[in-house]
Amino acid sequence: MDFQINEEQKMIQQAARDFAQIELFPGVIERDEQQAFPEEQVKKMGELGFLGMMVDPKYGGSGLDTLSYVLMMEELSKVDASSSVIVSVNNSLVCWGLETFGTEAQKEKYLRPLASGAKIGAFCLSEPEAGSDATSQKTTAIDKGDHYILNGTKNWITNGNSASVYLVIAQTHPEKGYKGINALIVEKGMPGFEIGPKENKLGIRGSDTHSLIFNDVKIPKENRIGEDGFGFKFAMKTLTGGRIGIAAQALGIAAGAYEMAKEYAQQRKAFGTEIANHQAIRFKLVDMHTQIEAARLLVYKAAKDKDDGNDYVASSAMAKLFASQVAMDTTIEAVQIFGGNGFVKEYHVERLMRDAKITQIYEGTSEIQKMVISREILRK
Ligand code: CAA
């Protein structure tokens, strides 16, 4: 397997690294404390092409491959996972879904502004009673001939208030189960569409997470994605790629914490020497480094599988499952290496530890990834 990064990919990686240091790092602690959305930074990421990385240039995207996207996600996430999830949802769940399954008219109207970052998108599957059990959709989209009437509530929606375009999954034919579900494009401001309260979260606090409420929202039929009843498959296929983005985010969180801990261990002294000279700390760094390398290989493999046209259902789930565990373990150890300072906000690692947790939950919990992987390996 060849994961050589080519010159263009190295440039993208460097551009993302520079952007993260120059634009995301200043103010990251304050944004976390205040739950402030990184509006200026998101605008600049749009200008750099980070919000439509894999979209065809004919729709205003950057036309890059998944590996480039993963490299960018990793670098942003080392510094600011709140910003990287905004980017991930827009790229993987919204742009990819629209470009792959949307009509030409939908692409012109919705994908183009999303790919350039002029607008931000949100992906709306989860509900108060449909998180992991995603087929149990209570939101309804009743067929009224030339339009649907949408009713229901969505939960934990990333970009909930900052988005302008929402891909909403809803049940049209309950008697058909998941085969009766549709995916609809909903615009902010449509009558009857309300943004619910903002969640007060443990981590990724700079991203805005809201519930959404739909009360008799009239959605034109031309806003349905794919054939009638394609909505659940649309969600699953889209999430399969989304999981690569979150795996890359987890990898970046782990690598960011490790790099800070390594640097700190070479400066901080205890018992007459830098703490990196103590075996207790050296072995922690070795374990972190090894786990991160292993996670990186799984994440790059999933990206390559997608780019090469291979099935990537299992590889994306394995990448997310493993990388998110590595993010959790590594950030906890990073806090431990920093000791008392690790518990203090200005040293950043406590934030990375809080941010890491969500990578084991969103876009399918670790338990759901195991369900997905088990089905794939037992079928083959
Ligand atoms: N690709 C294509 N089709 C898929 C698929 C995939 N990855 N996974 C399932 N399907 C298809 C199945 O083949 C089946 O279709 P057929 O009968 O035609 O074969 C259909 O979908 C139903 O699948 P299952 O019978 O497997 O359904 P299930 O209810 O047993 O389980 C599940 C499905 C995998 C558990 C699914 O519900 C799931 O992934 N749950 C987790 C949901 C999730 O990830 N939510 C994240 C919310 S979004 C988010 O977090 C974004 C954010 O803000 C950051």
PDB file of N, CA, C and O in Angstrom, residues 225-287:
ATOM      1  N   ILE A 225     -33.685  14.886  -2.607  1.00  0.00           N
ATOM      2  CA  ILE A 225     -32.444  14.342  -3.178  1.00  0.00           C
ATOM      3  C   ILE A 225     -32.682  12.880  -3.543  1.00  0.00           C
ATOM      4  O   ILE A 225     -33.045  12.062  -2.694  1.00  0.00           O
ATOM      5  N   GLY A 226     -32.483  12.569  -4.806  1.00  0.00           N
ATOM      6  CA  GLY A 226     -32.653  11.187  -5.286  1.00  0.00           C
ATOM      7  C   GLY A 226     -34.117  10.800  -5.424  1.00  0.00           C
ATOM      8  O   GLY A 226     -35.030  11.620  -5.267  1.00  0.00           O
ATOM      9  N   GLU A 227     -34.313   9.515  -5.721  1.00  0.00           N
ATOM     10  CA  GLU A 227     -35.665   8.972  -5.914  1.00  0.00           C
ATOM     11  C   GLU A 227     -36.444   8.985  -4.603  1.00  0.00           C
ATOM     12  O   GLU A 227     -35.846   9.020  -3.517  1.00  0.00           O
ATOM     13  N   ASP A 228     -37.774   8.882  -4.729  1.00  0.00           N
ATOM     14  CA  ASP A 228     -38.625   8.764  -3.538  1.00  0.00           C
ATOM     15  C   ASP A 228     -38.167   7.547  -2.721  1.00  0.00           C
ATOM     16  O   ASP A 228     -38.022   6.441  -3.263  1.00  0.00           O
ATOM     17  N   GLY A 229     -37.891   7.736  -1.438  1.00  0.00           N
ATOM     18  CA  GLY A 229     -37.493   6.623  -0.573  1.00  0.00           C
ATOM     19  C   GLY A 229     -35.985   6.409  -0.491  1.00  0.00           C
ATOM     20  O   GLY A 229     -35.523   5.474   0.176  1.00  0.00           O
ATOM     21  N   PHE A 230     -35.207   7.274  -1.131  1.00  0.00           N
ATOM     22  CA  PHE A 230     -33.739   7.112  -1.123  1.00  0.00           C
ATOM     23  C   PHE A 230     -33.077   7.727   0.115  1.00  0.00           C
ATOM     24  O   PHE A 230     -31.886   7.550   0.353  1.00  0.00           O
ATOM     25  N   GLY A 231     -33.850   8.422   0.944  1.00  0.00           N
ATOM     26  CA  GLY A 231     -33.266   9.241   2.013  1.00  0.00           C
ATOM     27  C   GLY A 231     -32.390   8.510   3.013  1.00  0.00           C
ATOM     28  O   GLY A 231     -31.356   9.031   3.434  1.00  0.00           O
ATOM     29  N   PHE A 232     -32.781   7.282   3.393  1.00  0.00           N
ATOM     30  CA  PHE A 232     -31.967   6.587   4.401  1.00  0.00           C
ATOM     31  C   PHE A 232     -30.634   6.141   3.795  1.00  0.00           C
ATOM     32  O   PHE A 232     -29.566   6.314   4.397  1.00  0.00           O
ATOM     33  N   LYS A 233     -30.700   5.620   2.580  1.00  0.00           N
ATOM     34  CA  LYS A 233     -29.449   5.208   1.900  1.00  0.00           C
ATOM     35  C   LYS A 233     -28.568   6.427   1.672  1.00  0.00           C
ATOM     36  O   LYS A 233     -27.340   6.357   1.797  1.00  0.00           O
ATOM     37  N   PHE A 234     -29.215   7.533   1.326  1.00  0.00           N
ATOM     38  CA  PHE A 234     -28.455   8.781   1.145  1.00  0.00           C
ATOM     39  C   PHE A 234     -27.687   9.101   2.427  1.00  0.00           C
ATOM     40  O   PHE A 234     -26.489   9.398   2.401  1.00  0.00           O
ATOM     41  N   ALA A 235     -28.384   9.012   3.555  1.00  0.00           N
ATOM     42  CA  ALA A 235     -27.741   9.337   4.840  1.00  0.00           C
ATOM     43  C   ALA A 235     -26.601   8.377   5.138  1.00  0.00           C
ATOM     44  O   ALA A 235     -25.511   8.790   5.558  1.00  0.00           O
ATOM     45  N   MET A 236     -26.822   7.099   4.907  1.00  0.00           N
ATOM     46  CA  MET A 236     -25.789   6.099   5.226  1.00  0.00           C
ATOM     47  C   MET A 236     -24.551   6.256   4.331  1.00  0.00           C
ATOM     48  O   MET A 236     -23.414   6.215   4.796  1.00  0.00           O
ATOM     49  N   LYS A 237     -24.801   6.449   3.045  1.00  0.00           N
ATOM     50  CA  LYS A 237     -23.670   6.590   2.111  1.00  0.00           C
ATOM     51  C   LYS A 237     -22.881   7.857   2.425  1.00  0.00           C
ATOM     52  O   LYS A 237     -21.653   7.881   2.357  1.00  0.00           O
ATOM     53  N   THR A 238     -23.602   8.908   2.762  1.00  0.00           N
ATOM     54  CA  THR A 238     -22.937  10.176   3.063  1.00  0.00           C
ATOM     55  C   THR A 238     -22.133  10.056   4.348  1.00  0.00           C
ATOM     56  O   THR A 238     -20.981  10.497   4.422  1.00  0.00           O
ATOM     57  N   LEU A 239     -22.726   9.412   5.353  1.00  0.00           N
ATOM     58  CA  LEU A 239     -22.009   9.245   6.632  1.00  0.00           C
ATOM     59  C   LEU A 239     -20.774   8.356   6.490  1.00  0.00           C
ATOM     60  O   LEU A 239     -19.803   8.520   7.235  1.00  0.00           O
ATOM     61  N   THR A 240     -20.815   7.446   5.546  1.00  0.00           N
ATOM     62  CA  THR A 240     -19.643   6.578   5.346  1.00  0.00           C
ATOM     63  C   THR A 240     -18.408   7.430   5.031  1.00  0.00           C
ATOM     64  O   THR A 240     -17.323   7.201   5.566  1.00  0.00           O
ATOM     65  N   GLY A 241     -18.586   8.422   4.176  1.00  0.00           N
ATOM     66  CA  GLY A 241     -17.475   9.337   3.878  1.00  0.00           C
ATOM     67  C   GLY A 241     -17.228  10.310   5.018  1.00  0.00           C
ATOM     68  O   GLY A 241     -16.078  10.657   5.317  1.00  0.00           O
ATOM     69  N   GLY A 242     -18.315  10.729   5.669  1.00  0.00           N
ATOM     70  CA  GLY A 242     -18.183  11.660   6.793  1.00  0.00           C
ATOM     71  C   GLY A 242     -17.279  11.099   7.879  1.00  0.00           C
ATOM     72  O   GLY A 242     -16.500  11.824   8.508  1.00  0.00           O
ATOM     73  N   ARG A 243     -17.374   9.789   8.063  1.00  0.00           N
ATOM     74  CA  ARG A 243     -16.583   9.151   9.132  1.00  0.00           C
ATOM     75  C   ARG A 243     -15.082   9.258   8.867  1.00  0.00           C
ATOM     76  O   ARG A 243     -14.282   9.264   9.812  1.00  0.00           O
ATOM     77  N   ILE A 244     -14.701   9.388   7.606  1.00  0.00           N
ATOM     78  CA  ILE A 244     -13.271   9.599   7.307  1.00  0.00           C
ATOM     79  C   ILE A 244     -12.852  10.985   7.797  1.00  0.00           C
ATOM     80  O   ILE A 244     -11.775  11.164   8.377  1.00  0.00           O
ATOM     81  N   GLY A 245     -13.720  11.963   7.596  1.00  0.00           N
ATOM     82  CA  GLY A 245     -13.418  13.322   8.066  1.00  0.00           C
ATOM     83  C   GLY A 245     -13.286  13.372   9.578  1.00  0.00           C
ATOM     84  O   GLY A 245     -12.370  14.006  10.119  1.00  0.00           O
ATOM     85  N   ILE A 246     -14.184  12.690  10.284  1.00  0.00           N
ATOM     86  CA  ILE A 246     -14.120  12.699  11.754  1.00  0.00           C
ATOM     87  C   ILE A 246     -12.924  11.883  12.240  1.00  0.00           C
ATOM     88  O   ILE A 246     -12.283  12.237  13.235  1.00  0.00           O
ATOM     89  N   ALA A 247     -12.603  10.809  11.522  1.00  0.00           N
ATOM     90  CA  ALA A 247     -11.396  10.042  11.884  1.00  0.00           C
ATOM     91  C   ALA A 247     -10.162  10.943  11.753  1.00  0.00           C
ATOM     92  O   ALA A 247      -9.264  10.919  12.608  1.00  0.00           O
ATOM     93  N   ALA A 248     -10.118  11.745  10.708  1.00  0.00           N
ATOM     94  CA  ALA A 248      -8.988  12.666  10.509  1.00  0.00           C
ATOM     95  C   ALA A 248      -8.983  13.737  11.598  1.00  0.00           C
ATOM     96  O   ALA A 248      -7.916  14.172  12.067  1.00  0.00           O
ATOM     97  N   GLN A 249     -10.164  14.154  12.012  1.00  0.00           N
ATOM     98  CA  GLN A 249     -10.251  15.124  13.110  1.00  0.00           C
ATOM     99  C   GLN A 249      -9.675  14.503  14.390  1.00  0.00           C
ATOM    100  O   GLN A 249      -8.876  15.139  15.099  1.00  0.00           O
ATOM    101  N   ALA A 250     -10.069  13.274  14.674  1.00  0.00           N
ATOM    102  CA  ALA A 250      -9.571  12.586  15.874  1.00  0.00           C
ATOM    103  C   ALA A 250      -8.052  12.431  15.804  1.00  0.00           C
ATOM    104  O   ALA A 250      -7.339  12.675  16.792  1.00  0.00           O
ATOM    105  N   LEU A 251      -7.569  12.059  14.637  1.00  0.00           N
ATOM    106  CA  LEU A 251      -6.116  11.927  14.441  1.00  0.00           C
ATOM    107  C   LEU A 251      -5.410  13.259  14.734  1.00  0.00           C
ATOM    108  O   LEU A 251      -4.381  13.292  15.424  1.00  0.00           O
ATOM    109  N   GLY A 252      -5.982  14.328  14.228  1.00  0.00           N
ATOM    110  CA  GLY A 252      -5.375  15.652  14.440  1.00  0.00           C
ATOM    111  C   GLY A 252      -5.390  16.056  15.909  1.00  0.00           C
ATOM    112  O   GLY A 252      -4.396  16.586  16.426  1.00  0.00           O
ATOM    113  N   ILE A 253      -6.492  15.783  16.593  1.00  0.00           N
ATOM    114  CA  ILE A 253      -6.565  16.112  18.036  1.00  0.00           C
ATOM    115  C   ILE A 253      -5.461  15.352  18.783  1.00  0.00           C
ATOM    116  O   ILE A 253      -4.737  15.921  19.607  1.00  0.00           O
ATOM    117  N   ALA A 254      -5.330  14.060  18.461  1.00  0.00           N
ATOM    118  CA  ALA A 254      -4.294  13.240  19.122  1.00  0.00           C
ATOM    119  C   ALA A 254      -2.903  13.787  18.807  1.00  0.00           C
ATOM    120  O   ALA A 254      -2.066  13.960  19.713  1.00  0.00           O
ATOM    121  N   ALA A 255      -2.652  14.060  17.543  1.00  0.00           N
ATOM    122  CA  ALA A 255      -1.316  14.524  17.135  1.00  0.00           C
ATOM    123  C   ALA A 255      -1.008  15.893  17.746  1.00  0.00           C
ATOM    124  O   ALA A 255       0.134  16.152  18.161  1.00  0.00           O
ATOM    125  N   GLY A 256      -2.013  16.742  17.826  1.00  0.00           N
ATOM    126  CA  GLY A 256      -1.809  18.066  18.428  1.00  0.00           C
ATOM    127  C   GLY A 256      -1.424  17.945  19.898  1.00  0.00           C
ATOM    128  O   GLY A 256      -0.481  18.597  20.373  1.00  0.00           O
ATOM    129  N   ALA A 257      -2.131  17.085  20.622  1.00  0.00           N
ATOM    130  CA  ALA A 257      -1.850  16.900  22.052  1.00  0.00           C
ATOM    131  C   ALA A 257      -0.471  16.274  22.246  1.00  0.00           C
ATOM    132  O   ALA A 257       0.293  16.663  23.137  1.00  0.00           O
ATOM    133  N   TYR A 258      -0.150  15.312  21.386  1.00  0.00           N
ATOM    134  CA  TYR A 258       1.157  14.644  21.480  1.00  0.00           C
ATOM    135  C   TYR A 258       2.293  15.635  21.227  1.00  0.00           C
ATOM    136  O   TYR A 258       3.285  15.667  21.973  1.00  0.00           O
ATOM    137  N   GLU A 259       2.155  16.453  20.199  1.00  0.00           N
ATOM    138  CA  GLU A 259       3.229  17.409  19.878  1.00  0.00           C
ATOM    139  C   GLU A 259       3.452  18.379  21.034  1.00  0.00           C
ATOM    140  O   GLU A 259       4.585  18.701  21.386  1.00  0.00           O
ATOM    141  N   MET A 260       2.361  18.829  21.639  1.00  0.00           N
ATOM    142  CA  MET A 260       2.502  19.753  22.778  1.00  0.00           C
ATOM    143  C   MET A 260       3.139  19.045  23.974  1.00  0.00           C
ATOM    144  O   MET A 260       4.002  19.616  24.647  1.00  0.00           O
ATOM    145  N   ALA A 261       2.718  17.812  24.220  1.00  0.00           N
ATOM    146  CA  ALA A 261       3.250  17.074  25.382  1.00  0.00           C
ATOM    147  C   ALA A 261       4.738  16.775  25.190  1.00  0.00           C
ATOM    148  O   ALA A 261       5.531  16.863  26.135  1.00  0.00           O
ATOM    149  N   LYS A 262       5.117  16.449  23.954  1.00  0.00           N
ATOM    150  CA  LYS A 262       6.523  16.129  23.668  1.00  0.00           C
ATOM    151  C   LYS A 262       7.404  17.364  23.912  1.00  0.00           C
ATOM    152  O   LYS A 262       8.452  17.283  24.554  1.00  0.00           O
ATOM    153  N   GLU A 263       6.922  18.491  23.425  1.00  0.00           N
ATOM    154  CA  GLU A 263       7.686  19.733  23.593  1.00  0.00           C
ATOM    155  C   GLU A 263       7.795  20.099  25.089  1.00  0.00           C
ATOM    156  O   GLU A 263       8.860  20.445  25.583  1.00  0.00           O
ATOM    157  N   TYR A 264       6.691  19.971  25.767  1.00  0.00           N
ATOM    158  CA  TYR A 264       6.653  20.310  27.194  1.00  0.00           C
ATOM    159  C   TYR A 264       7.608  19.408  27.982  1.00  0.00           C
ATOM    160  O   TYR A 264       8.356  19.868  28.853  1.00  0.00           O
ATOM    161  N   ALA A 265       7.590  18.120  27.633  1.00  0.00           N
ATOM    162  CA  ALA A 265       8.411  17.150  28.377  1.00  0.00           C
ATOM    163  C   ALA A 265       9.903  17.422  28.198  1.00  0.00           C
ATOM    164  O   ALA A 265      10.718  17.015  29.032  1.00  0.00           O
ATOM    165  N   GLN A 266      10.244  18.101  27.103  1.00  0.00           N
ATOM    166  CA  GLN A 266      11.667  18.401  26.870  1.00  0.00           C
ATOM    167  C   GLN A 266      12.092  19.724  27.512  1.00  0.00           C
ATOM    168  O   GLN A 266      13.260  20.084  27.465  1.00  0.00           O
ATOM    169  N   GLN A 267      11.125  20.443  28.092  1.00  0.00           N
ATOM    170  CA  GLN A 267      11.446  21.708  28.751  1.00  0.00           C
ATOM    171  C   GLN A 267      11.268  21.638  30.264  1.00  0.00           C
ATOM    172  O   GLN A 267      12.084  22.130  31.025  1.00  0.00           O
ATOM    173  N   ARG A 268      10.200  21.022  30.660  1.00  0.00           N
ATOM    174  CA  ARG A 268       9.840  20.966  32.081  1.00  0.00           C
ATOM    175  C   ARG A 268      10.844  20.092  32.845  1.00  0.00           C
ATOM    176  O   ARG A 268      11.149  18.977  32.406  1.00  0.00           O
ATOM    177  N   LYS A 269      11.321  20.612  33.951  1.00  0.00           N
ATOM    178  CA  LYS A 269      12.298  19.838  34.724  1.00  0.00           C
ATOM    179  C   LYS A 269      11.683  19.320  36.027  1.00  0.00           C
ATOM    180  O   LYS A 269      10.875  19.999  36.658  1.00  0.00           O
ATOM    181  N   ALA A 270      12.097  18.114  36.420  1.00  0.00           N
ATOM    182  CA  ALA A 270      11.741  17.556  37.724  1.00  0.00           C
ATOM    183  C   ALA A 270      12.842  16.580  38.125  1.00  0.00           C
ATOM    184  O   ALA A 270      13.401  15.890  37.252  1.00  0.00           O
ATOM    185  N   PHE A 271      13.160  16.545  39.364  1.00  0.00           N
ATOM    186  CA  PHE A 271      14.242  15.682  39.875  1.00  0.00           C
ATOM    187  C   PHE A 271      15.551  15.937  39.124  1.00  0.00           C
ATOM    188  O   PHE A 271      16.279  15.018  38.752  1.00  0.00           O
ATOM    189  N   GLY A 272      15.802  17.230  38.831  1.00  0.00           N
ATOM    190  CA  GLY A 272      17.093  17.622  38.278  1.00  0.00           C
ATOM    191  C   GLY A 272      17.281  17.423  36.790  1.00  0.00           C
ATOM    192  O   GLY A 272      18.369  17.636  36.265  1.00  0.00           O
ATOM    193  N   THR A 273      16.231  17.028  36.091  1.00  0.00           N
ATOM    194  CA  THR A 273      16.397  16.855  34.642  1.00  0.00           C
ATOM    195  C   THR A 273      15.062  17.079  33.940  1.00  0.00           C
ATOM    196  O   THR A 273      14.000  17.109  34.589  1.00  0.00           O
ATOM    197  N   GLU A 274      15.112  17.235  32.591  1.00  0.00           N
ATOM    198  CA  GLU A 274      13.864  17.386  31.838  1.00  0.00           C
ATOM    199  C   GLU A 274      13.033  16.107  32.035  1.00  0.00           C
ATOM    200  O   GLU A 274      13.608  14.999  32.024  1.00  0.00           O
ATOM    201  N   ILE A 275      11.729  16.282  32.161  1.00  0.00           N
ATOM    202  CA  ILE A 275      10.907  15.091  32.484  1.00  0.00           C
ATOM    203  C   ILE A 275      10.926  14.063  31.342  1.00  0.00           C
ATOM    204  O   ILE A 275      10.679  12.881  31.566  1.00  0.00           O
ATOM    205  N   ALA A 276      11.286  14.494  30.120  1.00  0.00           N
ATOM    206  CA  ALA A 276      11.408  13.533  29.016  1.00  0.00           C
ATOM    207  C   ALA A 276      12.521  12.522  29.272  1.00  0.00           C
ATOM    208  O   ALA A 276      12.572  11.469  28.624  1.00  0.00           O
ATOM    209  N   ASN A 277      13.408  12.836  30.205  1.00  0.00           N
ATOM    210  CA  ASN A 277      14.485  11.882  30.524  1.00  0.00           C
ATOM    211  C   ASN A 277      14.038  10.805  31.505  1.00  0.00           C
ATOM    212  O   ASN A 277      14.775   9.849  31.742  1.00  0.00           O
ATOM    213  N   HIS A 278      12.853  10.962  32.059  1.00  0.00           N
ATOM    214  CA  HIS A 278      12.341   9.924  32.965  1.00  0.00           C
ATOM    215  C   HIS A 278      11.577   8.878  32.155  1.00  0.00           C
ATOM    216  O   HIS A 278      10.750   9.221  31.304  1.00  0.00           O
ATOM    217  N   GLN A 279      11.857   7.633  32.488  1.00  0.00           N
ATOM    218  CA  GLN A 279      11.246   6.560  31.688  1.00  0.00           C
ATOM    219  C   GLN A 279       9.711   6.604  31.727  1.00  0.00           C
ATOM    220  O   GLN A 279       9.050   6.284  30.734  1.00  0.00           O
ATOM    221  N   ALA A 280       9.167   7.027  32.880  1.00  0.00           N
ATOM    222  CA  ALA A 280       7.698   7.083  32.993  1.00  0.00           C
ATOM    223  C   ALA A 280       7.110   7.965  31.891  1.00  0.00           C
ATOM    224  O   ALA A 280       6.061   7.656  31.325  1.00  0.00           O
ATOM    225  N   ILE A 281       7.794   9.053  31.588  1.00  0.00           N
ATOM    226  CA  ILE A 281       7.296   9.988  30.572  1.00  0.00           C
ATOM    227  C   ILE A 281       7.678   9.502  29.168  1.00  0.00           C
ATOM    228  O   ILE A 281       6.876   9.548  28.231  1.00  0.00           O
ATOM    229  N   ARG A 282       8.924   9.018  29.017  1.00  0.00           N
ATOM    230  CA  ARG A 282       9.370   8.516  27.702  1.00  0.00           C
ATOM    231  C   ARG A 282       8.411   7.442  27.189  1.00  0.00           C
ATOM    232  O   ARG A 282       8.034   7.436  26.022  1.00  0.00           O
ATOM    233  N   PHE A 283       8.032   6.517  28.072  1.00  0.00           N
ATOM    234  CA  PHE A 283       7.177   5.417  27.628  1.00  0.00           C
ATOM    235  C   PHE A 283       5.783   5.914  27.237  1.00  0.00           C
ATOM    236  O   PHE A 283       5.163   5.399  26.313  1.00  0.00           O
ATOM    237  N   LYS A 284       5.322   6.915  27.942  1.00  0.00           N
ATOM    238  CA  LYS A 284       4.024   7.507  27.549  1.00  0.00           C
ATOM    239  C   LYS A 284       4.139   8.077  26.137  1.00  0.00           C
ATOM    240  O   LYS A 284       3.267   7.866  25.291  1.00  0.00           O
ATOM    241  N   LEU A 285       5.222   8.808  25.886  1.00  0.00           N
ATOM    242  CA  LEU A 285       5.404   9.425  24.562  1.00  0.00           C
ATOM    243  C   LEU A 285       5.515   8.360  23.468  1.00  0.00           C
ATOM    244  O   LEU A 285       4.970   8.514  22.374  1.00  0.00           O
ATOM    245  N   VAL A 286       6.190   7.279  23.786  1.00  0.00           N
ATOM    246  CA  VAL A 286       6.334   6.177  22.819  1.00  0.00           C
ATOM    247  C   VAL A 286       4.958   5.596  22.483  1.00  0.00           C
ATOM    248  O   VAL A 286       4.611   5.390  21.306  1.00  0.00           O
ATOM    249  N   ASP A 287       4.163   5.347  23.505  1.00  0.00           N
ATOM    250  CA  ASP A 287       2.826   4.777  23.263  1.00  0.00           C
ATOM    251  C   ASP A 287       1.968   5.739  22.445  1.00  0.00           C
ATOM    252  O   ASP A 287       1.265   5.328  21.513  1.00  0.00           O
TER     253      ASP A 287
END
